[in-house]
Amino acid sequence: MRIGELAERAGTTTRALRYYEERGLLPARRGGNGYRAYDESDLRLVRQIRLLQDFGFGLEETRPFVECLRAGHPEGDSCPASLAVYRRKLDELDTLIGELAAVRAKVRGQLERAEQARARLAAESGRPGGPDPLCETTA
């Protein structure tokens, strides 16, 4: 198949395919007519790259998976190097989840503090909900 068909079947662009080729992830074969020529195995490579990128993997992180497929394994993640990338990505995600949880706790604390301050204002003013704020619009 030619580059346009591969791009369409893989759900990507010809520009992305050329970039994968430049990075050595996609083989650069040419037919007798000089056009790039691809087959079903190339489609599997591109689909593997796209899937991993959809999961948040960087392009270089896809290399072990591509090499695993090229080595003839039916799945790109059955090789030790691919498994190592999965482990690193999970560690990275766990770290990010921890950081997000800490930020969430801080935001929750700020909200609780603000709600308590608002309740104090309401109690002091004797009006339900407190005095009309001068700093915001009402919805």
N, CA, C and O atoms as CSV, one atom per row, in Angstrom:
chain,resi,resn,atom,element,x,y,z
A,1,MET,N,N,0.845,-1.176,0.000
A,1,MET,CA,C,0.000,0.000,0.000
A,1,MET,C,C,0.886,1.233,0.000
A,1,MET,O,O,2.044,1.177,0.415
A,2,ARG,N,N,0.345,2.329,-0.460
A,2,ARG,CA,C,1.093,3.580,-0.497
A,2,ARG,C,C,0.851,4.363,0.791
A,2,ARG,O,O,0.004,3.991,1.603
A,3,ILE,N,N,1.589,5.429,0.967
A,3,ILE,CA,C,1.591,6.163,2.230
A,3,ILE,C,C,0.211,6.717,2.588
A,3,ILE,O,O,-0.168,6.707,3.760
A,4,GLY,N,N,-0.540,7.195,1.607
A,4,GLY,CA,C,-1.866,7.737,1.882
A,4,GLY,C,C,-2.817,6.681,2.412
A,4,GLY,O,O,-3.593,6.945,3.331
A,5,GLU,N,N,-2.763,5.499,1.844
A,5,GLU,CA,C,-3.625,4.410,2.304
A,5,GLU,C,C,-3.227,3.973,3.712
A,5,GLU,O,O,-4.085,3.736,4.561
A,6,LEU,N,N,-1.922,3.868,3.952
A,6,LEU,CA,C,-1.463,3.499,5.288
A,6,LEU,C,C,-1.933,4.527,6.313
A,6,LEU,O,O,-2.420,4.163,7.384
A,7,ALA,N,N,-1.790,5.792,5.989
A,7,ALA,CA,C,-2.221,6.842,6.911
A,7,ALA,C,C,-3.711,6.727,7.206
A,7,ALA,O,O,-4.132,6.828,8.359
A,8,GLU,N,N,-4.494,6.520,6.180
A,8,GLU,CA,C,-5.939,6.413,6.361
A,8,GLU,C,C,-6.302,5.199,7.215
A,8,GLU,O,O,-7.114,5.302,8.135
A,9,ARG,N,N,-5.709,4.068,6.915
A,9,ARG,CA,C,-6.031,2.835,7.648
A,9,ARG,C,C,-5.543,2.887,9.095
A,9,ARG,O,O,-6.139,2.269,9.977
A,10,ALA,N,N,-4.468,3.619,9.332
A,10,ALA,CA,C,-3.917,3.713,10.682
A,10,ALA,C,C,-4.513,4.874,11.473
A,10,ALA,O,O,-4.272,4.992,12.675
A,11,GLY,N,N,-5.284,5.725,10.815
A,11,GLY,CA,C,-5.881,6.860,11.507
A,11,GLY,C,C,-4.892,7.948,11.855
A,11,GLY,O,O,-4.963,8.552,12.925
A,12,THR,N,N,-3.964,8.195,10.939
A,12,THR,CA,C,-2.960,9.226,11.178
A,12,THR,C,C,-2.748,10.011,9.885
A,12,THR,O,O,-3.548,9.915,8.955
A,13,THR,N,N,-1.681,10.777,9.833
A,13,THR,CA,C,-1.392,11.593,8.656
A,13,THR,C,C,-0.140,11.096,7.948
A,13,THR,O,O,0.683,10.393,8.534
A,14,THR,N,N,-0.012,11.465,6.701
A,14,THR,CA,C,1.200,11.100,5.966
A,14,THR,C,C,2.410,11.799,6.580
A,14,THR,O,O,3.518,11.261,6.582
A,15,ARG,N,N,2.186,12.983,7.091
A,15,ARG,CA,C,3.274,13.720,7.738
A,15,ARG,C,C,3.805,12.937,8.944
A,15,ARG,O,O,5.016,12.831,9.138
A,16,ALA,N,N,2.891,12.390,9.752
A,16,ALA,CA,C,3.310,11.594,10.913
A,16,ALA,C,C,4.086,10.366,10.459
A,16,ALA,O,O,5.095,10.005,11.065
A,17,LEU,N,N,3.619,9.727,9.397
A,17,LEU,CA,C,4.318,8.532,8.898
A,17,LEU,C,C,5.720,8.875,8.428
A,17,LEU,O,O,6.661,8.125,8.686
A,18,ARG,N,N,5.868,9.985,7.750
A,18,ARG,CA,C,7.216,10.406,7.316
A,18,ARG,C,C,8.115,10.668,8.526
A,18,ARG,O,O,9.305,10.356,8.516
A,19,TYR,N,N,7.511,11.251,9.572
A,19,TYR,CA,C,8.270,11.509,10.792
A,19,TYR,C,C,8.692,10.188,11.451
A,19,TYR,O,O,9.833,10.058,11.894
A,20,TYR,N,N,7.792,9.223,11.518
A,20,TYR,CA,C,8.148,7.911,12.070
A,20,TYR,C,C,9.289,7.295,11.260
A,20,TYR,O,O,10.191,6.663,11.810
A,21,GLU,N,N,9.231,7.489,9.965
A,21,GLU,CA,C,10.280,6.977,9.084
A,21,GLU,C,C,11.608,7.661,9.401
A,21,GLU,O,O,12.637,6.995,9.510
A,22,GLU,N,N,11.589,8.990,9.549
A,22,GLU,CA,C,12.809,9.743,9.881
A,22,GLU,C,C,13.417,9.266,11.196
A,22,GLU,O,O,14.637,9.213,11.347
A,23,ARG,N,N,12.549,8.920,12.144
A,23,ARG,CA,C,13.004,8.485,13.459
A,23,ARG,C,C,13.412,7.010,13.490
A,23,ARG,O,O,13.848,6.508,14.525
A,24,GLY,N,N,13.270,6.324,12.365
A,24,GLY,CA,C,13.679,4.926,12.281
A,24,GLY,C,C,12.664,3.949,12.847
A,24,GLY,O,O,12.993,2.787,13.085
A,25,LEU,N,N,11.442,4.398,13.066
A,25,LEU,CA,C,10.405,3.523,13.602
A,25,LEU,C,C,9.619,2.801,12.513
A,25,LEU,O,O,9.045,1.738,12.749
A,26,LEU,N,N,9.598,3.378,11.339
A,26,LEU,CA,C,8.868,2.805,10.215
A,26,LEU,C,C,9.855,2.606,9.076
A,26,LEU,O,O,10.581,3.536,8.726
A,27,PRO,N,N,9.899,1.412,8.489
A,27,PRO,CA,C,10.874,1.178,7.420
A,27,PRO,C,C,10.598,2.054,6.207
A,27,PRO,O,O,9.451,2.367,5.887
A,28,ALA,N,N,11.666,2.436,5.549
A,28,ALA,CA,C,11.575,3.294,4.360
A,28,ALA,C,C,11.830,2.452,3.118
A,28,ALA,O,O,12.924,2.474,2.553
A,29,ARG,N,N,10.817,1.714,2.703
A,29,ARG,CA,C,10.950,0.901,1.490
A,29,ARG,C,C,10.303,1.656,0.331
A,29,ARG,O,O,9.310,2.363,0.503
A,30,ARG,N,N,10.881,1.493,-0.829
A,30,ARG,CA,C,10.338,2.135,-2.028
A,30,ARG,C,C,10.032,1.072,-3.063
A,30,ARG,O,O,10.779,0.110,-3.242
A,31,GLY,N,N,8.911,1.272,-3.738
A,31,GLY,CA,C,8.549,0.372,-4.828
A,31,GLY,C,C,9.350,0.719,-6.074
A,31,GLY,O,O,10.116,1.682,-6.078
A,32,GLY,N,N,9.173,-0.064,-7.128
A,32,GLY,CA,C,9.869,0.174,-8.384
A,32,GLY,C,C,9.538,1.532,-8.988
A,32,GLY,O,O,10.322,2.085,-9.759
A,33,ASN,N,N,8.380,2.064,-8.637
A,33,ASN,CA,C,7.963,3.371,-9.150
A,33,ASN,C,C,8.493,4.530,-8.305
A,33,ASN,O,O,8.228,5.690,-8.622
A,34,GLY,N,N,9.241,4.235,-7.230
A,34,GLY,CA,C,9.814,5.276,-6.385
A,34,GLY,C,C,8.931,5.694,-5.224
A,34,GLY,O,O,9.361,6.453,-4.355
A,35,TYR,N,N,7.706,5.207,-5.204
A,35,TYR,CA,C,6.791,5.547,-4.113
A,35,TYR,C,C,7.095,4.678,-2.899
A,35,TYR,O,O,7.573,3.550,-3.017
A,36,ARG,N,N,6.800,5.241,-1.724
A,36,ARG,CA,C,6.922,4.443,-0.506
A,36,ARG,C,C,5.938,3.287,-0.590
A,36,ARG,O,O,4.809,3.446,-1.054
A,37,ALA,N,N,6.385,2.122,-0.133
A,37,ALA,CA,C,5.536,0.926,-0.160
A,37,ALA,C,C,5.461,0.333,1.239
A,37,ALA,O,O,6.475,0.158,1.916
A,38,TYR,N,N,4.244,0.030,1.654
A,38,TYR,CA,C,4.009,-0.509,2.996
A,38,TYR,C,C,3.159,-1.764,2.903
A,38,TYR,O,O,2.469,-2.000,1.911
A,39,ASP,N,N,3.226,-2.573,3.972
A,39,ASP,CA,C,2.407,-3.783,4.020
A,39,ASP,C,C,1.682,-3.854,5.359
A,39,ASP,O,O,1.727,-2.916,6.154
A,40,GLU,N,N,1.022,-4.968,5.591
A,40,GLU,CA,C,0.230,-5.132,6.817
A,40,GLU,C,C,1.090,-5.056,8.076
A,40,GLU,O,O,0.628,-4.577,9.112
A,41,SER,N,N,2.333,-5.523,7.995
A,41,SER,CA,C,3.195,-5.448,9.184
A,41,SER,C,C,3.500,-3.991,9.534
A,41,SER,O,O,3.627,-3.647,10.710
A,42,ASP,N,N,3.617,-3.140,8.521
A,42,ASP,CA,C,3.832,-1.719,8.782
A,42,ASP,C,C,2.594,-1.101,9.432
A,42,ASP,O,O,2.701,-0.243,10.309
A,43,LEU,N,N,1.433,-1.544,8.993
A,43,LEU,CA,C,0.189,-1.069,9.599
A,43,LEU,C,C,0.155,-1.438,11.080
A,43,LEU,O,O,-0.247,-0.622,11.909
A,44,ARG,N,N,0.570,-2.649,11.419
A,44,ARG,CA,C,0.626,-3.064,12.825
A,44,ARG,C,C,1.584,-2.187,13.621
A,44,ARG,O,O,1.292,-1.818,14.758
A,45,LEU,N,N,2.732,-1.853,13.024
A,45,LEU,CA,C,3.696,-0.979,13.705
A,45,LEU,C,C,3.083,0.379,14.008
A,45,LEU,O,O,3.182,0.886,15.126
A,46,VAL,N,N,2.453,0.957,13.001
A,46,VAL,CA,C,1.879,2.293,13.168
A,46,VAL,C,C,0.736,2.257,14.179
A,46,VAL,O,O,0.607,3.162,15.003
A,47,ARG,N,N,-0.082,1.230,14.119
A,47,ARG,CA,C,-1.176,1.122,15.097
A,47,ARG,C,C,-0.622,0.979,16.513
A,47,ARG,O,O,-1.190,1.539,17.451
A,48,GLN,N,N,0.462,0.249,16.685
A,48,GLN,CA,C,1.090,0.106,17.999
A,48,GLN,C,C,1.598,1.459,18.482
A,48,GLN,O,O,1.379,1.832,19.634
A,49,ILE,N,N,2.272,2.189,17.611
A,49,ILE,CA,C,2.787,3.517,17.968
A,49,ILE,C,C,1.637,4.431,18.372
A,49,ILE,O,O,1.703,5.093,19.408
A,50,ARG,N,N,0.587,4.469,17.565
A,50,ARG,CA,C,-0.561,5.351,17.830
A,50,ARG,C,C,-1.245,4.989,19.150
A,50,ARG,O,O,-1.609,5.876,19.923
A,51,LEU,N,N,-1.418,3.700,19.409
A,51,LEU,CA,C,-2.055,3.270,20.648
A,51,LEU,C,C,-1.256,3.742,21.857
A,51,LEU,O,O,-1.815,4.288,22.808
A,52,LEU,N,N,0.046,3.528,21.811
A,52,LEU,CA,C,0.895,3.937,22.928
A,52,LEU,C,C,0.899,5.448,23.099
A,52,LEU,O,O,0.887,5.946,24.224
A,53,GLN,N,N,0.916,6.182,21.989
A,53,GLN,CA,C,0.863,7.641,22.087
A,53,GLN,C,C,-0.474,8.091,22.672
A,53,GLN,O,O,-0.523,9.058,23.432
A,54,ASP,N,N,-1.552,7.400,22.325
A,54,ASP,CA,C,-2.855,7.722,22.917
A,54,ASP,C,C,-2.834,7.511,24.428
A,54,ASP,O,O,-3.560,8.187,25.157
A,55,PHE,N,N,-2.011,6.582,24.901
A,55,PHE,CA,C,-1.864,6.315,26.336
A,55,PHE,C,C,-0.918,7.313,27.001
A,55,PHE,O,O,-0.758,7.283,28.221
A,56,GLY,N,N,-0.292,8.192,26.228
A,56,GLY,CA,C,0.613,9.184,26.791
A,56,GLY,C,C,2.082,8.844,26.679
A,56,GLY,O,O,2.918,9.531,27.265
A,57,PHE,N,N,2.418,7.799,25.939
A,57,PHE,CA,C,3.819,7.441,25.750
A,57,PHE,C,C,4.445,8.386,24.737
A,57,PHE,O,O,3.811,8.756,23.749
A,58,GLY,N,N,5.681,8.771,24.984
A,58,GLY,CA,C,6.422,9.559,24.020
A,58,GLY,C,C,6.849,8.686,22.855
A,58,GLY,O,O,6.886,7.461,22.972
A,59,LEU,N,N,7.167,9.307,21.740
A,59,LEU,CA,C,7.517,8.549,20.549
A,59,LEU,C,C,8.705,7.623,20.790
A,59,LEU,O,O,8.690,6.476,20.344
A,60,GLU,N,N,9.718,8.092,21.479
A,60,GLU,CA,C,10.883,7.236,21.745
A,60,GLU,C,C,10.518,6.064,22.647
A,60,GLU,O,O,11.131,5.000,22.562
A,61,GLU,N,N,9.528,6.254,23.507
A,61,GLU,CA,C,9.115,5.159,24.382
A,61,GLU,C,C,8.458,4.024,23.591
A,61,GLU,O,O,8.344,2.906,24.093
A,62,THR,N,N,8.031,4.301,22.375
A,62,THR,CA,C,7.397,3.265,21.558
A,62,THR,C,C,8.419,2.363,20.867
A,62,THR,O,O,8.074,1.285,20.382
A,63,ARG,N,N,9.653,2.798,20.824
A,63,ARG,CA,C,10.688,2.061,20.078
A,63,ARG,C,C,10.810,0.585,20.489
A,63,ARG,O,O,10.844,-0.272,19.606
A,64,PRO,N,N,10.877,0.252,21.777
A,64,PRO,CA,C,10.992,-1.170,22.128
A,64,PRO,C,C,9.805,-2.005,21.644
A,64,PRO,O,O,9.967,-3.177,21.304
A,65,PHE,N,N,8.626,-1.409,21.612
A,65,PHE,CA,C,7.443,-2.119,21.149
A,65,PHE,C,C,7.536,-2.386,19.642
A,65,PHE,O,O,7.201,-3.470,19.166
A,66,VAL,N,N,7.997,-1.374,18.910
A,66,VAL,CA,C,8.174,-1.515,17.462
A,66,VAL,C,C,9.235,-2.568,17.173
A,66,VAL,O,O,9.048,-3.420,16.304
A,67,GLU,N,N,10.343,-2.511,17.895
A,67,GLU,CA,C,11.412,-3.494,17.684
A,67,GLU,C,C,10.940,-4.902,18.018
A,67,GLU,O,O,11.350,-5.863,17.367
A,68,CYS,N,N,10.092,-5.032,19.011
A,68,CYS,CA,C,9.548,-6.335,19.384
A,68,CYS,C,C,8.690,-6.892,18.245
A,68,CYS,O,O,8.796,-8.068,17.899
A,69,LEU,N,N,7.847,-6.045,17.672
A,69,LEU,CA,C,7.036,-6.477,16.531
A,69,LEU,C,C,7.927,-6.851,15.344
A,69,LEU,O,O,7.703,-7.864,14.681
A,70,ARG,N,N,8.930,-6.027,15.088
A,70,ARG,CA,C,9.839,-6.310,13.972
A,70,ARG,C,C,10.594,-7.618,14.156
A,70,ARG,O,O,10.954,-8.280,13.183
A,71,ALA,N,N,10.832,-7.986,15.418
A,71,ALA,CA,C,11.547,-9.229,15.702
A,71,ALA,C,C,10.656,-10.455,15.491
A,71,ALA,O,O,11.108,-11.592,15.625
A,72,GLY,N,N,9.396,-10.214,15.161
A,72,GLY,CA,C,8.501,-11.318,14.853
A,72,GLY,C,C,7.563,-11.729,15.966
A,72,GLY,O,O,6.822,-12.702,15.825
A,73,HIS,N,N,7.582,-11.003,17.073
A,73,HIS,CA,C,6.657,-11.320,18.153
A,73,HIS,C,C,5.246,-10.896,17.757
A,73,HIS,O,O,5.069,-9.849,17.134
A,74,PRO,N,N,4.247,-11.693,18.109
A,74,PRO,CA,C,2.877,-11.358,17.713
A,74,PRO,C,C,2.346,-10.097,18.392
A,74,PRO,O,O,1.456,-9.432,17.863
A,75,GLU,N,N,2.891,-9.771,19.559
A,75,GLU,CA,C,2.496,-8.570,20.292
A,75,GLU,C,C,3.740,-7.732,20.548
A,75,GLU,O,O,4.806,-8.269,20.850
A,76,GLY,N,N,3.608,-6.436,20.430
A,76,GLY,CA,C,4.757,-5.565,20.625
A,76,GLY,C,C,5.164,-5.387,22.069
A,76,GLY,O,O,6.208,-4.801,22.353
A,77,ASP,N,N,4.355,-5.884,22.984
A,77,ASP,CA,C,4.697,-5.701,24.389
A,77,ASP,C,C,5.113,-6.994,25.082
A,77,ASP,O,O,5.082,-7.080,26.309
A,78,SER,N,N,5.499,-7.991,24.307
A,78,SER,CA,C,5.897,-9.270,24.907
A,78,SER,C,C,7.400,-9.378,25.137
A,78,SER,O,O,7.866,-10.391,25.658
A,79,CYS,N,N,8.160,-8.369,24.764
A,79,CYS,CA,C,9.612,-8.390,24.941
A,79,CYS,C,C,10.003,-7.713,26.263
A,79,CYS,O,O,9.293,-6.825,26.737
A,80,PRO,N,N,11.119,-8.125,26.852
A,80,PRO,CA,C,11.555,-7.536,28.120
A,80,PRO,C,C,11.689,-6.007,28.075
A,80,PRO,O,O,11.332,-5.332,29.041
A,81,ALA,N,N,12.193,-5.461,26.979
A,81,ALA,CA,C,12.359,-4.002,26.899
A,81,ALA,C,C,11.008,-3.295,26.919
A,81,ALA,O,O,10.888,-2.219,27.503
A,82,SER,N,N,9.996,-3.876,26.295
A,82,SER,CA,C,8.654,-3.291,26.305
A,82,SER,C,C,8.078,-3.321,27.714
A,82,SER,O,O,7.472,-2.349,28.165
A,83,LEU,N,N,8.268,-4.426,28.396
A,83,LEU,CA,C,7.775,-4.546,29.768
A,83,LEU,C,C,8.440,-3.511,30.670
A,83,LEU,O,O,7.798,-2.953,31.560
A,84,ALA,N,N,9.723,-3.255,30.439
A,84,ALA,CA,C,10.437,-2.244,31.229
A,84,ALA,C,C,9.852,-0.853,30.992
A,84,ALA,O,O,9.740,-0.056,31.923
A,85,VAL,N,N,9.482,-0.566,29.750
A,85,VAL,CA,C,8.863,0.729,29.453
A,85,VAL,C,C,7.517,0.844,30.159
A,85,VAL,O,O,7.199,1.894,30.718
A,86,TYR,N,N,6.723,-0.228,30.138
A,86,TYR,CA,C,5.445,-0.227,30.871
A,86,TYR,C,C,5.687,0.079,32.352
A,86,TYR,O,O,4.979,0.892,32.946
A,87,ARG,N,N,6.682,-0.572,32.938
A,87,ARG,CA,C,6.954,-0.357,34.362
A,87,ARG,C,C,7.354,1.096,34.646
A,87,ARG,O,O,6.891,1.697,35.616
A,88,ARG,N,N,8.216,1.650,33.790
A,88,ARG,CA,C,8.624,3.049,33.969
A,88,ARG,C,C,7.430,3.984,33.841
A,88,ARG,O,O,7.294,4.939,34.606
A,89,LYS,N,N,6.560,3.703,32.863
A,89,LYS,CA,C,5.389,4.557,32.654
A,89,LYS,C,C,4.451,4.476,33.857
A,89,LYS,O,O,3.907,5.492,34.289
A,90,LEU,N,N,4.258,3.268,34.400
A,90,LEU,CA,C,3.409,3.140,35.585
A,90,LEU,C,C,3.990,3.898,36.775
A,90,LEU,O,O,3.249,4.532,37.526
A,91,ASP,N,N,5.302,3.839,36.950
A,91,ASP,CA,C,5.942,4.599,38.030
A,91,ASP,C,C,5.717,6.098,37.823
A,91,ASP,O,O,5.414,6.825,38.768
A,92,GLU,N,N,5.867,6.544,36.586
A,92,GLU,CA,C,5.654,7.955,36.254
A,92,GLU,C,C,4.203,8.356,36.541
A,92,GLU,O,O,3.949,9.416,37.113
A,93,LEU,N,N,3.270,7.519,36.147
A,93,LEU,CA,C,1.853,7.810,36.388
A,93,LEU,C,C,1.533,7.826,37.878
A,93,LEU,O,O,0.774,8.679,38.339
A,94,ASP,N,N,2.108,6.883,38.641
A,94,ASP,CA,C,1.889,6.867,40.084
A,94,ASP,C,C,2.397,8.153,40.731
A,94,ASP,O,O,1.756,8.693,41.632
A,95,THR,N,N,3.544,8.638,40.272
A,95,THR,CA,C,4.085,9.895,40.791
A,95,THR,C,C,3.140,11.054,40.466
A,95,THR,O,O,2.851,11.882,41.330
A,96,LEU,N,N,2.664,11.110,39.228
A,96,LEU,CA,C,1.737,12.177,38.836
A,96,LEU,C,C,0.434,12.113,39.621
A,96,LEU,O,O,-0.105,13.143,40.025
A,97,ILE,N,N,-0.070,10.903,39.834
A,97,ILE,CA,C,-1.303,10.742,40.615
A,97,ILE,C,C,-1.086,11.265,42.033
A,97,ILE,O,O,-1.954,11.940,42.587
A,98,GLY,N,N,0.057,10.958,42.613
A,98,GLY,CA,C,0.375,11.458,43.952
A,98,GLY,C,C,0.435,12.975,43.984
A,98,GLY,O,O,-0.079,13.602,44.910
A,99,GLU,N,N,1.064,13.568,42.972
A,99,GLU,CA,C,1.154,15.031,42.907
A,99,GLU,C,C,-0.229,15.647,42.739
A,99,GLU,O,O,-0.543,16.653,43.374
A,100,LEU,N,N,-1.052,15.051,41.889
A,100,LEU,CA,C,-2.410,15.560,41.700
A,100,LEU,C,C,-3.244,15.414,42.970
A,100,LEU,O,O,-4.038,16.299,43.291
A,101,ALA,N,N,-3.078,14.329,43.681
A,101,ALA,CA,C,-3.812,14.131,44.928
A,101,ALA,C,C,-3.431,15.202,45.945
A,101,ALA,O,O,-4.289,15.699,46.674
A,102,ALA,N,N,-2.146,15.560,45.998
A,102,ALA,CA,C,-1.699,16.606,46.914
A,102,ALA,C,C,-2.295,17.961,46.533
A,102,ALA,O,O,-2.727,18.715,47.405
A,103,VAL,N,N,-2.321,18.269,45.248
A,103,VAL,CA,C,-2.917,19.529,44.794
A,103,VAL,C,C,-4.409,19.533,45.103
A,103,VAL,O,O,-4.954,20.541,45.552
A,104,ARG,N,N,-5.068,18.400,44.859
A,104,ARG,CA,C,-6.502,18.295,45.141
A,104,ARG,C,C,-6.787,18.554,46.615
A,104,ARG,O,O,-7.741,19.256,46.952
A,105,ALA,N,N,-5.969,17.991,47.487
A,105,ALA,CA,C,-6.155,18.193,48.927
A,105,ALA,C,C,-5.996,19.671,49.288
A,105,ALA,O,O,-6.732,20.184,50.130
A,106,LYS,N,N,-5.059,20.345,48.669
A,106,LYS,CA,C,-4.864,21.775,48.932
A,106,LYS,C,C,-6.064,22.585,48.452
A,106,LYS,O,O,-6.532,23.484,49.151
A,107,VAL,N,N,-6.556,22.270,47.272
A,107,VAL,CA,C,-7.723,22.987,46.747
A,107,VAL,C,C,-8.938,22.732,47.634
A,107,VAL,O,O,-9.698,23.657,47.922
A,108,ARG,N,N,-9.127,21.487,48.068
A,108,ARG,CA,C,-10.238,21.167,48.968
A,108,ARG,C,C,-10.112,21.971,50.258
A,108,ARG,O,O,-11.103,22.509,50.752
A,109,GLY,N,N,-8.912,22.055,50.800
A,109,GLY,CA,C,-8.678,22.839,52.018
A,109,GLY,C,C,-9.021,24.304,51.807
A,109,GLY,O,O,-9.638,24.931,52.669
A,110,GLN,N,N,-8.630,24.845,50.679
A,110,GLN,CA,C,-8.946,26.247,50.374
A,110,GLN,C,C,-10.455,26.451,50.253
A,110,GLN,O,O,-10.990,27.446,50.741
A,111,LEU,N,N,-11.139,25.511,49.606
A,111,LEU,CA,C,-12.587,25.605,49.470
A,111,LEU,C,C,-13.260,25.555,50.841
A,111,LEU,O,O,-14.159,26.348,51.123
A,112,GLU,N,N,-12.831,24.636,51.681
A,112,GLU,CA,C,-13.415,24.535,53.016
A,112,GLU,C,C,-13.178,25.807,53.817
A,112,GLU,O,O,-14.076,26.286,54.509
A,113,ARG,N,N,-11.970,26.353,53.723
A,113,ARG,CA,C,-11.659,27.606,54.413
A,113,ARG,C,C,-12.559,28.720,53.911
A,113,ARG,O,O,-13.095,29.491,54.706
A,114,ALA,N,N,-12.731,28.812,52.587
A,114,ALA,CA,C,-13.557,29.863,51.998
A,114,ALA,C,C,-15.025,29.695,52.395
A,114,ALA,O,O,-15.713,30.680,52.662
A,115,GLU,N,N,-15.503,28.447,52.433
A,115,GLU,CA,C,-16.893,28.209,52.828
A,115,GLU,C,C,-17.116,28.580,54.298
A,115,GLU,O,O,-18.171,29.108,54.649
A,116,GLN,N,N,-16.142,28.311,55.145
A,116,GLN,CA,C,-16.254,28.681,56.560
A,116,GLN,C,C,-16.257,30.197,56.715
A,116,GLN,O,O,-17.013,30.748,57.514
A,117,ALA,N,N,-15.405,30.862,55.944
A,117,ALA,CA,C,-15.374,32.331,55.997
A,117,ALA,C,C,-16.703,32.909,55.536
A,117,ALA,O,O,-17.212,33.864,56.124
A,118,ARG,N,N,-17.252,32.338,54.504
A,118,ARG,CA,C,-18.547,32.790,53.982
A,118,ARG,C,C,-19.645,32.563,55.023
A,118,ARG,O,O,-20.516,33.413,55.204
A,119,ALA,N,N,-19.603,31.418,55.704
A,119,ALA,CA,C,-20.597,31.125,56.742
A,119,ALA,C,C,-20.474,32.106,57.907
A,119,ALA,O,O,-21.487,32.531,58.462
A,120,ARG,N,N,-19.238,32.472,58.287
A,120,ARG,CA,C,-19.038,33.467,59.355
A,120,ARG,C,C,-19.624,34.810,58.952
A,120,ARG,O,O,-20.276,35.476,59.757
A,121,LEU,N,N,-19.393,35.212,57.698
A,121,LEU,CA,C,-19.961,36.476,57.214
A,121,LEU,C,C,-21.487,36.455,57.272
A,121,LEU,O,O,-22.120,37.443,57.644
A,122,ALA,N,N,-22.056,35.334,56.904
A,122,ALA,CA,C,-23.517,35.203,56.937
A,122,ALA,C,C,-24.032,35.331,58.361
A,122,ALA,O,O,-25.025,36.010,58.620
A,123,ALA,N,N,-23.333,34.660,59.286
A,123,ALA,CA,C,-23.760,34.714,60.690
A,123,ALA,C,C,-23.631,36.128,61.242
A,123,ALA,O,O,-24.506,36.590,61.975
A,124,GLU,N,N,-22.557,36.814,60.900
A,124,GLU,CA,C,-22.334,38.172,61.407
A,124,GLU,C,C,-23.318,39.177,60.809
A,124,GLU,O,O,-23.711,40.130,61.481
A,125,SER,N,N,-23.712,38.976,59.571
A,125,SER,CA,C,-24.604,39.940,58.915
A,125,SER,C,C,-26.070,39.683,59.233
A,125,SER,O,O,-26.917,40.563,59.080
A,126,GLY,N,N,-26.356,38.465,59.677
A,126,GLY,CA,C,-27.741,38.119,59.947
A,126,GLY,C,C,-28.550,37.870,58.686
A,126,GLY,O,O,-29.770,37.724,58.753
A,127,ARG,N,N,-27.898,37.819,57.553
A,127,ARG,CA,C,-28.586,37.533,56.283
A,127,ARG,C,C,-28.215,36.130,55.830
A,127,ARG,O,O,-27.043,35.758,55.879
A,128,PRO,N,N,-29.198,35.341,55.388
A,128,PRO,CA,C,-28.856,34.007,54.867
A,128,PRO,C,C,-27.877,34.130,53.699
A,128,PRO,O,O,-28.122,34.881,52.755
A,129,GLY,N,N,-26.801,33.411,53.763
A,129,GLY,CA,C,-25.796,33.464,52.704
A,129,GLY,C,C,-24.813,34.596,52.877
A,129,GLY,O,O,-23.848,34.690,52.118
A,130,GLY,N,N,-25.026,35.444,53.835
A,130,GLY,CA,C,-24.104,36.533,54.111
A,130,GLY,C,C,-24.390,37.763,53.276
A,130,GLY,O,O,-25.335,37.777,52.487
A,131,PRO,N,N,-23.574,38.805,53.444
A,131,PRO,CA,C,-23.785,40.029,52.673
A,131,PRO,C,C,-23.480,39.791,51.199
A,131,PRO,O,O,-22.718,38.892,50.843
A,132,ASP,N,N,-24.089,40.613,50.351
A,132,ASP,CA,C,-23.808,40.481,48.917
A,132,ASP,C,C,-22.344,40.798,48.671
A,132,ASP,O,O,-21.846,41.835,49.109
A,133,PRO,N,N,-21.660,39.913,47.975
A,133,PRO,CA,C,-20.235,40.164,47.710
A,133,PRO,C,C,-20.071,41.300,46.710
A,133,PRO,O,O,-20.860,41.439,45.775
A,134,LEU,N,N,-19.064,42.089,46.913
A,134,LEU,CA,C,-18.771,43.200,45.997
A,134,LEU,C,C,-17.754,42.815,44.945
A,134,LEU,O,O,-17.515,43.564,43.997
A,135,CYS,N,N,-17.157,41.652,45.108
A,135,CYS,CA,C,-16.048,41.274,44.241
A,135,CYS,C,C,-16.413,40.274,43.174
A,135,CYS,O,O,-15.549,39.879,42.391
A,136,GLU,N,N,-17.653,39.851,43.111
A,136,GLU,CA,C,-18.015,38.841,42.106
A,136,GLU,C,C,-19.419,39.090,41.609
A,136,GLU,O,O,-20.213,39.781,42.247
A,137,THR,N,N,-19.703,38.528,40.485
A,137,THR,CA,C,-21.059,38.607,39.947
A,137,THR,C,C,-21.858,37.452,40.509
A,137,THR,O,O,-21.296,36.411,40.851
A,138,THR,N,N,-23.149,37.626,40.606
A,138,THR,CA,C,-23.997,36.528,41.081
A,138,THR,C,C,-24.520,35.773,39.899
A,138,THR,O,O,-24.821,36.351,38.854
A,139,ALA,N,N,-24.627,34.487,40.065
A,139,ALA,CA,C,-25.084,33.639,38.971
A,139,ALA,C,C,-26.560,33.355,39.092
A,139,ALA,O,O,-27.124,32.652,38.253
